[in-house]
Every structure is written in structure tokens, then in C-alpha cells.
Amino acid sequence: MKESAGVALVRVDNRLVHGQVLEAWLPALGAHGILVADDEAAGNVLARSAMALAIPPKVSFQVVRVDAAAELLKPGGKGPQAARTLLLLRDVRDAVALHEQGVPMPKLNLGNIHFRAGRKQVAPSVFLGGDELAALERLASEGTEVEVRAVPGEPALPLAEIKQRFRV
Amino acid sequence: MEATAAARAVRRVSTGTLARAFFRSLFLQAAWNPRGMQNVGFADAIAPALEELYPDPAERAKAAARHLEFFNCHPYLAAAILGGAIRLEERVAAGEAPPESVSRFKTTLGPPFAALGDGFFWLALRPVAALAAAVTEPFLGLGCVLVFLGLYNAVHLPVRVWLFATGYSRGEGVVDAVARAHFASGTPLLKACGALLAGALVARSLLEAGLPHRPFHVLLVASTIVVAYAFLPGLGVTRVTYIAALLGLALGARFF
Amino acid sequence: MLRLFGLAALAALAGGVASVERKGALQLMLSRPIVLAPLMGWLLGDVEGGLMLGVPLELLFLGGVNLGGSLPDNETLLAAALTSMVIPAGMAAGTGVDAPLAALGLTLLFPLALYGRRLERASEARNQQLLDAALARAAQGDAAAARVNLRGLLLPFGAAAGICALGVLVSPLLAWVRSICAPGTLSALEGSWHAIWAVGAASAMRAIRDERAAAIAAVSAAAIIALIVTARGLL
């Protein structure tokens, strides 16, 4: 599957913009843009201005609703501002939504998914629910390579391993 | 009724209580855990303020329990969020704001403030202060320890107190205050200084191996530095150190 | 013998406090190798020896950073244990902390940095029990439920204290090894120490995460060397 034009990586991270993203992933990917696709952040002025505060001057930064992101990233869409952009999503369901709306997703990185009742720990900072795991397996069966990895320096945990840890 | 009117006026937390909350925030990560990250430390730090704001034990316990929700930030920048959360709790206690506003404030500011702190303190100020100490060590001896602690904490401590105070006095306005303080604008300059100092260290290790009159040793150490630089990201510091130590052992037996 | 136990107690206390200061409390950087090693050196009777260990260790771990849930190697545990073992060994061997002894100690203990990271993970997992305790107390209406916070400091303190005490107690062995080293072995170990320093210098350049860092560092190194060599009239 071809990657969406301009998207260097799709990452699910409950915390969206934070240190791991800016200090570890941007340099490792050689990316100079961040696109946050999140309905809540898009509608929250405080969230947008706080995130903008943390973004280095040379990095382009957009916050849009998930539907708007799908429009941008679909084949034939306008694409993100920067040629190499890191796409940040808050939850697994947002990744599913984008994929269902036709956004190519050759790879999906899970960075931080916090504990919530019904979620089980599969990595130090990733907790998943049964429904989320099923959704990830569906994505994988349609060609997405799913991994858990907080920072690029760590070894990536493939979906098979995630499933095994979930069952324990 | 008079009691109701009094309860609805915004009660301000005393300075002593603020000081206690700030002091407890120095232990924010004592019980860091994967499920809630800094939640226990944050709940502990804000407890003195809640005690003052909620005289009713049931109300107080409810407020305290709210703060055991997930929270994570950079440990220094978290002071701003703690200050702001206390300010918001004053309004919640007075019935002027819903309890969710505190949660939203914490989850909204936690990650971006973490990024600011990680970039400035962990990845610029700390390495640069340590490099300044390592470079001055041949001249200052033990004084270099004070160079490191002095440079670092002369920035760290005032900033941490300022963040807490500004968070408390400005509430959500702390974002604008931090933006106007150009918090991270010094980072590129600091990093440039750090690179200059790292160069001085390279010079130091070359000269120590090579003086006097051992140009061949300089060559050996210089190539070790270059090779180590190339392999550090891929192999990690442990493996590179062991490989270099073994290599040094072999070469040292032959040449030193 | 009694003196050795006294030193072990001192090292345990200092190492334990440092491992707590590193993340759980204060974070004034008192637990960084460049501060901790001379400090423990002073406690154990050789402050200069501590400094000699602390500077290269600081450089080796300069780029390590705790970003959210991602943990770096534990430089504090390594620095504390290394100082605990090497300083008394140097005094016992009568050599003080010299390059061969430092290289010997460092290669012996280096895996502690990785082990320390695993220890931190274990400590985090244990802290979830504290969280459960706090949640249970909060559910019963206890507004001071989060006071369990400070109990999270016990495990890192205890683990580091034990390791440091052990380091002091086995230091006579290291002293013995140092004293039987032949001159050839000593010069080999000295070469090793220079190589470790070289890795430290490389790691220092890596720690400055900036595209231009290596170039700036190279120019600065060349300029300084040229300056000093010229000043010494060696050209």
C-alpha cells in the first residue's frame, strides 16, 4: 500500500504533542510538520495555543477535525502543509475512521494509550481494549503494519506480540 | 442565607498552603506508575489546598479523588499546572466553575508543557551545564561541580517557582504568560554553546592522550571518537563503550 | 574490617538518597555522575578520585533523557556503585583512583546502567500497588489518600543502597586485582581508559541534538588544539 503523500508516520498518542513526539520522532523521521487530527483539540483554543507554544519555529503545525484530515489526506486531497509530516491521532478509533474514509495507512505507530477501565497493559505506556485490538487486527488484515513504540530508539513491538501480551 | 453567601464567595488559598503545595510538588514523581503516571504525586501536592478549600470532608474527599486521574508533564513545568489547578479549584469550590474544568486544564496543558520542559531542561540546559563543568574541570578541579549545579539551578529553581506562582495567579492565562516569557527561545543558543563545549572536550581527550609528543595516540583517540560517534545511535552507549574499552585494551598493551 | 562496614553504610546512604533524588524527589541534579561521584568520593575519603570517575561517566550518559514513560539508562546507579567500589579499592591498593583502576571498575560495573533501568520499571510496576491503595482509600472518603506517594521512594532507595554497600564490601577484591596487575596490563588498561574517554567525547557531541552540533564541535576542537599546540611551541 502506498503511503499518503506527505505523511511520514501515523501515530496514536493520547497525549498528542509532547516530548517524545517533538524531541525523538521529528528528528528520527526527518519530518518538519505535525498534523493533529482530533475533534476535541480542534475545538479547544487553549489546547491549540498550548500546543503551538511547544512547536519549534521551523516546524509547520496544523490542528484539524478528523473528517477534515481525511479530506486532506485522501488520494487526490490537498495533503498536509509540510512535505514530511507526522500525523497525530488521539485514539485507535480515529485511525480506523481515517482508514475507512480512504486515507492510506501503510504503518500505524501506537505511542501512548492510557489506562481506562476495560483496557489491558501491553507495553509500559500502551493499554488496549478488546475492541481496539480487534480494530487493529482489521487494519492489519488490510495491509497496515501496526507497532507499539514510544520512541524510535526502542525496539518496535509488532501486532503479533501485542496480541500475545493481551491474552496473558 | 448568610452561610450560603459566604460559601459562594471565592475563598483564596493562604500563602502558607501554597508553599506547602509547591514543596510537595518537588516529590511529584515519587510514585510514578504506568497507569496514572504522575497522578499520585499530583494528588498529594494539591491536597493541602483542597483541605483549605473544602471544609466539608465528603466534598474534600471527592475533590481529592478527582486528582487521582491520569496526569503527566515535565516535573518542573508541572508546577505551572499545579498552580493553575489550585486557582481553578478555588472557583470550583465557590461553585463558579464545574469540576471538569480542572481536569480539562490538566489534560490540555500537560503534554505541551511536557514538551517545553523536555526540550529546554533535559535536552539543552542540563547537557550544556554539564559540558561547561567537564570543560572547566582541568582548571577548576572540584569547582567544576559548582559550575554545573550553579548554572543549572540558577535557572531551574527561579523558573520552577515562577511557573508555580504564574500558574496560580493567572490560571488558564499561564499559557500566554509562558508564551510571552519566550521560554524556549534560548534553546538554539544553548545548543550552539553545547556544541562548542563538546568540541572543547574532544580537544581535551585528544590532548590528554597525545601530549607530550605522542601524535600517533592522538590519531588513535581521534579515530575512536569518530567511529564511536557514528555507532552510538545504533549500538547504544553500553555496547560502544565495551567495544572501545576492548580496543583500547589491545592498543594500550601495544602502545602506551 | 569495621572501617569497611562504616564506609559501606555511608555509601549505602548516599547512593540511596541519590537514586531517589534522580526522579522521585527534588531533581536538583545532585544525582548526576559529575556531582554524585565526587560527593561520594568525599564521603569515602578521596574526593579527587570521585571527580576522576564522575566526569567521563557524566559525558557517557549526557544524552540520556526521560521522555514520558520512556526511560534512559540509569547513570546514577552506575556512578554510585562505581564510586563505592573503586574509591575504597584505590585507597586499599595504595594507588588511589588511577586510570587502570577506573577502567577496570567501569568495565566491570557498566551493565548496572541497564540493570538500573529494569529496576526502575520494576519500581514503577510496584507503584501501581500504591496507586491501588490510594484509590481504595479515596473511595472510602479519605482526602489524604495520596500521602502514599512518598512510599514510592523506598524501593529505589533500598535497591541502590544495597548495591552500593555491596560495592564497598567487595572493593578489597578489586584492590587485590589492581595490585597484581603487571606493567603490561596496566598500560593496556590505561589505553582502555583513553578509549572510554573518547566515547565520552563522542557521546557529548551526540547529546546536543542539533544538526549542526558535530560540525560546530569539530571546528571548536580543531581551534582549541591549534591554539594549545601553538602556545606550547610544539609545532
XYZ file of C-alpha atoms in Angstrom:
659
model
C 0.000 0.000 0.000
C 1.350 3.429 -0.893
C 1.723 5.914 1.888
C -0.374 9.015 1.871
C 1.506 11.857 0.176
C 3.464 13.801 2.758
C 2.686 11.640 5.787
C 5.893 10.235 7.278
C 4.162 8.336 10.075
C 0.721 7.925 11.615
C 0.893 7.783 15.414
C -1.781 7.168 18.015
C -0.939 9.093 21.161
C -3.409 10.110 23.858
C -1.103 12.955 24.737
C -0.791 14.265 21.140
C 2.036 16.843 21.182
C 4.632 16.150 23.891
C 8.348 15.497 24.392
C 8.542 12.068 22.736
C 6.961 13.469 19.589
C 8.983 16.676 19.280
C 12.353 15.551 20.619
C 12.512 11.954 19.442
C 10.205 11.312 16.473
C 10.544 14.525 14.453
C 14.348 14.272 14.165
C 14.270 10.499 13.613
C 11.757 10.825 10.781
C 13.362 13.944 9.371
C 9.863 15.425 9.497
C 9.160 19.146 9.572
C 5.439 19.157 10.017
C 2.887 17.971 12.551
C -0.754 17.423 11.731
C -3.011 16.787 14.700
C -6.322 15.234 13.675
C -8.525 15.477 16.724
C -12.045 16.824 17.142
C -11.555 17.921 20.718
C -8.229 19.732 20.168
C -9.599 21.370 17.005
C -12.421 22.894 19.026
C -10.329 23.960 22.018
C -8.496 27.291 21.799
C -6.421 26.649 24.919
C -5.249 23.273 23.594
C -4.268 24.761 20.234
C -2.355 27.676 21.703
C -0.579 25.468 24.263
C 0.474 23.037 21.539
C 1.630 25.862 19.280
C 3.769 27.117 22.160
C 5.742 23.874 22.234
C 6.262 23.511 18.461
C 9.702 24.671 17.243
C 9.593 27.675 14.875
C 10.631 25.749 11.745
C 8.008 23.020 12.124
C 4.677 23.543 10.382
C 1.697 22.791 12.586
C -1.976 22.171 11.868
C -4.846 21.036 14.078
C -7.965 19.845 12.244
C -11.000 17.686 12.883
C -10.689 14.007 11.936
C -13.091 14.392 8.985
C -11.128 17.373 7.681
C -7.915 15.396 7.993
C -9.462 12.614 5.915
C -10.309 15.147 3.190
C -6.720 16.425 3.198
C -5.065 13.022 3.186
C -7.290 11.016 0.844
C -5.710 10.194 -2.531
C -6.177 13.383 -4.524
C -6.557 15.536 -1.407
C -4.526 18.667 -0.758
C -2.148 16.852 1.569
C -0.540 18.305 4.692
C 1.412 21.603 4.671
C 4.876 20.075 5.024
C 6.327 17.503 2.650
C 7.134 15.156 5.551
C 4.506 15.342 8.245
C 3.850 13.364 11.394
C 0.131 12.665 11.755
C -1.022 12.512 15.392
C -4.287 10.892 16.463
C -5.647 10.603 19.976
C -7.201 7.143 19.742
C -7.259 3.935 17.760
C -10.804 4.724 16.625
C -9.550 7.866 14.850
C -7.085 5.750 12.877
C -9.926 3.423 11.920
C -12.089 6.382 10.906
C -9.356 7.810 8.674
C -8.705 4.439 7.105
C -12.401 3.880 6.438
C -12.566 7.237 4.703
C -9.844 6.118 2.332
C -6.679 7.520 3.871
C -3.794 5.154 3.025
C -2.128 3.841 6.160
C 0.859 1.589 5.438
C 2.058 1.868 9.021
C 0.464 2.727 12.350
C 2.522 3.515 15.432
C 0.968 3.270 18.896
C 2.803 5.535 21.324
C 0.762 6.289 24.412
C -2.697 4.899 25.109
C -3.601 5.432 28.736
C -5.250 3.070 31.146
C -9.025 3.098 31.276
C -11.438 0.532 32.752
C -11.512 -2.436 30.349
C -8.080 -1.776 28.863
C -5.157 -4.121 29.450
C -1.491 -3.184 29.521
C 0.513 -4.451 26.544
C 3.546 -2.138 26.908
C 4.772 0.316 29.558
C 2.685 3.133 28.095
C 0.087 1.342 25.975
C -3.177 -0.100 27.282
C -5.709 -1.587 24.850
C -9.323 -2.698 24.996
C -10.559 -5.854 23.276
C -12.483 -3.802 20.705
C -9.391 -1.738 19.954
C -7.292 -4.842 19.442
C -9.918 -6.210 17.061
C -9.907 -2.929 15.144
C -6.119 -3.068 14.885
C -6.283 -6.633 13.568
C -8.739 -5.486 10.899
C -6.357 -2.695 9.887
C -3.515 -5.205 9.779
C -5.511 -7.582 7.599
C -5.982 -4.710 5.157
C -2.258 -4.113 4.936
C -1.385 -1.764 7.794
C 1.741 -2.608 9.744
C 0.874 -1.987 13.393
C 3.596 -1.445 16.026
C 3.880 -0.269 19.609
C 6.842 2.040 20.173
C 7.069 5.095 22.427
C 10.313 6.481 20.979
C 12.270 5.498 17.833
C 15.257 4.268 19.844
C 13.210 1.436 21.355
C 12.563 -1.868 19.590
C 9.153 -1.931 17.869
C 6.585 -4.342 19.245
C 4.696 -5.983 16.345
C 0.971 -6.757 16.451
C 1.552 -10.494 16.948
C 3.454 -9.761 20.141
C 0.793 -7.266 21.259
C -1.893 -9.934 20.820
C 0.143 -12.415 22.829
C 0.637 -9.963 25.691
C -3.044 -9.093 25.632
C -4.054 -12.724 26.129
C -1.800 -13.249 29.178
C -28.888 32.876 53.893
C -25.637 34.262 55.138
C -23.815 30.911 55.248
C -24.624 30.236 51.589
C -23.458 33.681 50.563
C -20.172 33.156 52.385
C -19.694 29.738 50.810
C -20.239 31.153 47.351
C -17.619 33.884 47.672
C -14.341 32.727 46.165
C -12.154 31.622 49.021
C -8.444 32.157 48.365
C -5.844 29.659 49.478
C -3.355 31.067 52.003
C 0.275 31.687 51.096
C 1.403 29.066 53.583
C -0.765 26.458 51.908
C 0.566 27.432 48.505
C 4.083 26.970 49.828
C 3.181 23.518 51.137
C 1.681 22.518 47.799
C 4.788 23.735 45.985
C 7.051 21.862 48.386
C 5.101 18.652 47.843
C 5.348 19.161 44.085
C 9.085 18.545 44.456
C 8.105 14.889 45.012
C 5.760 14.736 42.030
C 7.258 11.567 40.592
C 7.837 9.599 43.805
C 5.104 7.085 42.926
C 5.335 7.376 39.111
C 3.351 4.489 37.661
C 2.361 3.396 34.143
C -1.392 3.629 34.744
C -1.623 7.140 36.124
C 1.976 8.367 35.655
C 2.360 11.417 37.954
C -1.196 11.205 39.300
C -0.421 10.155 42.875
C 2.243 12.845 43.232
C -0.070 15.489 41.804
C -2.942 14.480 44.082
C -0.588 14.597 47.041
C 0.708 18.036 46.100
C -2.712 19.621 45.692
C -4.119 18.026 48.881
C -3.170 20.914 51.236
C -5.076 23.368 49.013
C -8.143 21.120 48.850
C -8.089 20.815 52.620
C -8.436 24.566 52.889
C -10.963 24.966 50.083
C -13.363 22.188 51.030
C -14.229 22.312 54.749
C -16.817 19.564 54.244
C -14.995 16.187 54.492
C -17.193 14.499 51.868
C -16.672 17.339 49.369
C -12.956 17.364 50.105
C -12.635 13.610 49.590
C -14.480 13.898 46.267
C -12.140 16.647 45.103
C -9.089 14.678 46.260
C -10.269 11.576 44.398
C -10.686 13.610 41.176
C -6.964 14.337 41.206
C -6.037 10.666 41.128
C -6.945 10.745 37.420
C -4.150 10.341 34.863
C -1.652 13.159 34.807
C 1.787 13.593 33.274
C 4.009 16.529 32.466
C 7.623 17.577 32.798
C 8.289 17.616 36.568
C 9.248 21.312 36.578
C 6.594 22.596 34.179
C 4.027 20.649 36.183
C 4.410 23.378 38.826
C 2.572 25.764 36.492
C -0.260 23.291 36.095
C -0.416 22.680 39.835
C -0.640 26.422 40.461
C -3.325 26.812 37.811
C -5.257 23.823 39.125
C -5.322 25.361 42.613
C -6.672 28.585 41.141
C -9.381 26.649 39.292
C -10.224 24.628 42.413
C -10.914 27.914 44.215
C -13.561 28.650 41.599
C -14.938 25.113 41.690
C -15.210 25.249 45.471
C -17.130 28.514 45.144
C -19.486 26.963 42.614
C -18.264 29.251 39.833
C -16.839 26.508 37.625
C -17.583 22.815 37.084
C -15.116 20.240 38.447
C -14.418 19.051 34.893
C -12.736 22.378 34.129
C -9.825 21.361 36.368
C -9.442 18.015 34.605
C -9.598 19.636 31.220
C -6.983 22.195 32.220
C -4.627 19.451 33.410
C -5.008 17.158 30.400
C -4.825 20.045 27.924
C -1.658 21.627 29.264
C 0.180 18.524 30.496
C 1.570 17.240 27.176
C 2.603 20.538 25.515
C 4.186 21.819 28.719
C 5.993 18.468 28.984
C 7.416 19.048 25.514
C 8.646 22.513 26.530
C 10.333 21.185 29.653
C 11.884 18.178 27.934
C 13.326 20.333 25.167
C 14.631 23.109 27.361
C 15.718 21.480 30.641
C 16.525 17.888 29.721
C 17.920 18.402 26.235
C 19.521 21.835 26.413
C 20.205 23.285 29.875
C 21.309 20.074 31.591
C 23.777 18.823 28.961
C 25.173 22.310 28.417
C 25.689 22.954 32.140
C 27.348 19.541 32.486
C 29.566 20.212 29.484
C 30.604 23.565 30.945
C 31.621 21.721 34.096
C 33.512 18.990 32.230
C 35.399 21.584 30.182
C 36.369 23.679 33.199
C 37.372 20.663 35.304
C 41.104 20.756 34.360
C 41.264 24.377 35.593
C 38.797 24.444 38.456
C 39.080 20.918 39.808
C 36.224 20.344 42.214
C 34.931 23.818 41.486
C 33.512 22.409 38.269
C 30.805 20.669 40.299
C 29.656 24.086 41.468
C 29.746 25.344 37.870
C 27.292 22.599 36.919
C 24.972 22.922 39.910
C 25.177 26.720 39.833
C 24.426 27.140 36.129
C 21.631 24.602 36.188
C 19.848 25.557 39.361
C 20.251 29.304 38.891
C 17.831 28.784 36.018
C 15.864 25.802 37.267
C 14.822 26.977 40.726
C 13.633 30.516 39.868
C 11.812 29.213 36.792
C 10.104 26.490 38.799
C 8.917 28.969 41.426
C 7.876 31.466 38.743
C 5.883 28.798 36.910
C 4.020 27.833 40.074
C 3.313 31.443 41.031
C 2.247 32.372 37.499
C 0.062 29.303 37.194
C -1.677 30.246 40.406
C -2.089 33.948 39.673
C -3.089 33.545 36.012
C -4.939 30.219 35.807
C -5.526 29.458 32.134
C -3.651 32.668 31.300
C -0.452 30.833 32.190
C -0.233 29.734 28.554
C 0.043 33.361 27.402
C 2.475 34.158 30.203
C 4.724 31.253 29.235
C 4.447 32.227 25.566
C 5.476 35.804 26.373
C 8.382 34.585 28.519
C 9.833 33.057 25.329
C 10.616 30.064 27.386
C 12.235 28.006 24.667
C 13.799 30.837 22.674
C 17.143 30.279 24.414
C 17.284 26.634 23.342
C 19.087 27.073 19.965
C 21.702 29.360 21.516
C 22.223 26.952 24.418
C 22.650 24.091 21.985
C 25.227 26.034 19.985
C 27.157 26.683 23.217
C 26.842 22.990 23.995
C 28.336 22.051 20.634
C 31.278 24.423 21.190
C 31.861 22.905 24.624
C 31.604 19.364 23.255
C 34.347 20.336 20.809
C 36.469 21.536 23.710
C 36.019 18.128 25.313
C 37.090 16.395 22.129
C 40.198 18.574 22.197
C 40.765 17.684 25.830
C 40.631 13.932 25.299
C 42.930 14.219 22.270
C 45.458 16.334 24.127
C 45.422 14.142 27.204
C 46.211 11.085 25.121
C 48.667 12.830 22.831
C 50.760 15.202 24.928
C 53.647 15.350 25.053
C 54.957 14.130 21.718
C 52.607 11.240 21.049
C 50.959 12.242 17.753
C 50.147 8.625 16.984
C 47.994 8.392 20.109
C 46.106 11.472 19.021
C 45.293 9.698 15.795
C 44.062 6.606 17.653
C 41.841 8.573 20.010
C 40.548 10.774 17.184
C 39.508 7.760 15.154
C 37.872 6.218 18.229
C 35.822 9.395 18.683
C 34.716 9.445 15.060
C 33.812 5.756 14.994
C 32.035 5.963 18.362
C 30.085 8.993 17.140
C 28.947 7.036 14.105
C 27.883 3.924 16.004
C 26.382 5.413 19.181
C 22.810 5.832 17.896
C 22.634 2.317 16.503
C 24.509 0.325 19.134
C 23.847 2.310 22.291
C 26.327 3.552 24.837
C 26.887 0.212 26.606
C 27.997 -1.721 23.540
C 30.064 1.131 22.136
C 31.831 1.616 25.476
C 32.675 -2.078 25.733
C 33.938 -2.295 22.165
C 36.048 0.824 22.663
C 37.370 -0.422 26.003
C 38.437 -3.730 24.417
C 40.051 -1.921 21.516
C 41.792 0.409 23.954
C 42.996 -2.605 25.917
C 44.621 -4.124 22.848
C 46.118 -0.856 21.645
C 47.152 0.166 25.152
C 49.067 -3.081 25.651
C 50.967 -2.311 22.473
C 51.483 1.448 22.540
C 51.109 3.099 25.942
C 37.116 -4.510 58.757
C 34.901 -2.344 60.948
C 36.002 0.650 58.907
C 34.877 -1.095 55.735
C 31.400 -1.609 57.180
C 31.306 2.036 58.174
C 32.159 3.044 54.607
C 29.541 0.618 53.292
C 26.903 2.294 55.439
C 27.935 5.755 54.177
C 27.913 4.619 50.554
C 24.509 2.969 51.019
C 23.022 6.133 52.431
C 24.458 8.398 49.737
C 23.632 6.016 46.873
C 20.103 5.501 48.194
C 19.405 9.209 48.548
C 20.842 9.890 45.086
C 18.683 7.267 43.405
C 15.638 8.919 44.963
C 16.743 12.426 44.027
C 17.204 11.347 40.427
C 13.495 11.163 39.629
C 11.260 10.821 42.674
C 12.354 13.893 44.617
C 13.747 17.407 44.003
C 15.689 16.785 40.778
C 18.319 19.389 41.590
C 20.758 17.211 39.610
C 22.598 16.149 42.766
C 22.376 12.595 41.441
C 24.148 13.286 38.134
C 27.525 11.463 37.984
C 29.525 14.698 37.874
C 28.086 15.690 41.258
C 27.425 12.333 42.864
C 30.817 10.716 42.226
C 32.902 13.481 43.863
C 30.363 13.758 46.661
C 30.579 10.053 47.429
C 34.329 10.233 46.904
C 34.474 12.860 49.628
C 32.366 10.690 51.957
C 34.567 7.675 51.309
C 37.842 9.570 51.658
C 39.000 10.508 48.120
C 37.146 13.404 46.546
C 39.571 13.813 43.633
C 39.199 10.140 42.775
C 35.439 10.617 42.687
C 35.778 13.524 40.291
C 38.027 11.479 38.015
C 35.244 8.877 37.723
C 32.384 11.345 37.575
C 33.393 13.444 34.573
C 33.653 10.692 31.914
C 30.535 8.994 33.317
C 28.631 12.241 33.002
C 29.687 12.502 29.370
C 28.810 8.893 28.549
C 25.253 9.425 29.795
C 24.858 13.056 28.817
C 22.252 12.346 26.136
C 20.082 10.040 28.231
C 16.662 11.534 28.777
C 13.428 10.515 30.434
C 10.671 11.393 27.970
C 7.295 10.486 29.417
C 7.230 6.737 30.006
C 10.434 6.104 28.059
C 13.362 5.555 30.407
C 17.087 6.206 29.853
C 19.923 4.069 31.271
C 20.364 4.640 34.982
C 23.577 6.654 35.205
C 23.039 7.344 38.907
C 23.109 3.705 39.967
C 26.248 3.106 37.931
C 28.012 6.201 39.287
C 27.078 5.372 42.880
C 28.119 1.730 42.665
C 31.322 2.525 40.770
C 32.380 5.127 43.321
C 31.501 2.783 46.180
C 33.742 0.082 44.793
C 36.634 1.957 43.180
C 37.381 4.606 45.844
C 37.967 2.173 48.741
C 39.824 -0.139 46.338
C 42.178 2.674 45.334
C 42.877 3.506 48.956
C 43.451 -0.153 49.835
C 45.755 -0.702 46.865
C 47.679 2.450 47.705
C 47.336 3.712 44.133
C 44.356 5.988 44.600
C 41.932 6.120 41.685
C 44.202 5.859 38.657
C 43.315 5.166 35.026
C 43.825 1.369 35.200
C 41.665 1.014 38.306
C 38.972 3.271 36.878
C 38.899 1.321 33.609
C 38.771 -1.971 35.479
C 35.906 -0.845 37.708
C 33.919 0.716 34.897
C 34.076 -2.290 32.579
C 33.105 -4.499 35.493
C 30.067 -2.454 36.564
C 28.827 -0.895 33.314
C 25.843 -3.283 32.962
C 24.433 -1.688 36.120
C 23.234 1.207 33.964
C 20.964 -1.166 32.055
C 20.054 -3.097 35.172
C 19.106 0.195 36.814
C 16.619 0.861 34.055
C 14.992 -2.521 34.633
C 14.919 -1.799 38.328
C 13.100 1.455 37.606
C 10.500 -0.404 35.539
C 10.003 -2.842 38.413
C 9.655 0.048 40.809
C 7.035 1.651 38.531
C 5.072 -1.590 38.452
C 5.190 -1.691 42.238
C 3.967 1.897 42.367
C 0.737 0.701 40.781
C 0.034 -1.030 44.083
C 0.440 2.354 45.744
C -2.000 3.784 43.229
C -4.461 0.994 44.035
C -4.019 1.726 47.733
C -4.613 5.433 47.145
C -7.710 4.733 45.045
C -9.104 2.375 47.686
C -8.540 4.937 50.439
C -10.035 7.701 48.320
C -13.111 5.540 47.659
C -13.584 5.311 51.410
C -13.595 9.084 51.627
C -10.015 9.641 52.723
C -8.940 13.054 51.410
C -5.287 12.325 52.278
C -5.221 9.114 50.204
C -2.347 10.342 48.033
C 0.017 10.505 51.007
C 1.164 7.024 49.951
C 3.141 8.962 47.317
C 6.362 9.064 49.303
C 6.355 5.312 49.818
C 7.332 5.036 46.164
C 10.783 6.251 47.184
C 11.503 3.198 49.343
C 12.234 0.632 46.652
C 14.715 2.754 44.626
C 16.377 3.826 47.876
C 16.720 0.293 49.192
C 17.931 -1.228 45.939
C 20.608 1.409 45.353
C 21.678 1.361 48.994
C 22.161 -2.405 48.905
C 24.141 -2.299 45.678
C 26.423 0.479 46.964
C 27.076 -1.295 50.256
C 27.946 -4.428 48.327
C 30.300 -2.375 46.153
C 32.253 -1.203 49.202
C 32.363 -4.693 50.690
C 33.845 -6.284 47.559
C 36.282 -3.401 46.987
C 39.205 -5.324 48.622
C 38.899 -7.852 45.799
C 39.261 -5.103 43.200
C 42.202 -3.704 45.153
C 43.838 -7.113 45.056
C 43.318 -7.423 41.286
C 44.775 -3.944 40.824
C 47.835 -4.825 42.917
C 48.697 -7.955 40.925
C 48.453 -6.194 37.534
C 51.684 -6.485 35.537
C 53.044 -3.296 33.897
C 51.820 -4.521 30.503
C 48.305 -4.977 31.851
C 48.416 -1.542 33.406
C 49.295 0.154 30.144
C 46.570 -1.864 28.412
C 44.041 -0.656 30.972
C 45.284 2.889 30.552
C 44.621 2.595 26.835
C 41.177 1.383 27.714
C 40.550 4.465 29.854
C 41.555 6.772 26.979
C 39.160 4.861 24.725
C 36.336 5.244 27.261
C 37.052 8.973 27.404
C 36.914 9.074 23.612
C 33.443 7.501 23.695
C 32.509 10.108 26.285
C 33.561 12.903 23.925
C 31.569 11.333 21.071
C 28.565 10.905 23.323
C 28.843 14.577 24.349
C 28.506 15.635 20.706
C 25.529 13.281 20.270
C 23.883 14.695 23.375
C 23.472 18.059 21.687
C 20.586 17.096 19.443
C 21.114 19.567 16.689
C 22.009 19.068 13.049
C 24.981 21.410 13.241
C 26.356 20.114 16.560
C 29.031 17.807 15.108
C 30.306 20.456 12.696
C 30.477 23.164 15.375
C 32.192 20.741 17.756
C 34.763 19.734 15.121
C 35.658 23.344 14.381
C 35.854 24.177 18.059
C 38.057 21.141 18.780
C 40.421 21.969 15.918
C 40.687 25.599 17.006
C 41.436 24.695 20.611
C 44.036 22.102 19.684
C 45.745 24.507 17.285
C 45.764 27.183 19.967
C 47.230 24.972 22.680
C 49.767 23.264 20.435
C 50.941 26.644 19.164
C 51.096 28.042 22.673
C 53.234 25.128 23.756
C 55.513 25.631 20.804
C 55.217 22.036 19.747
C 54.780 22.703 16.052
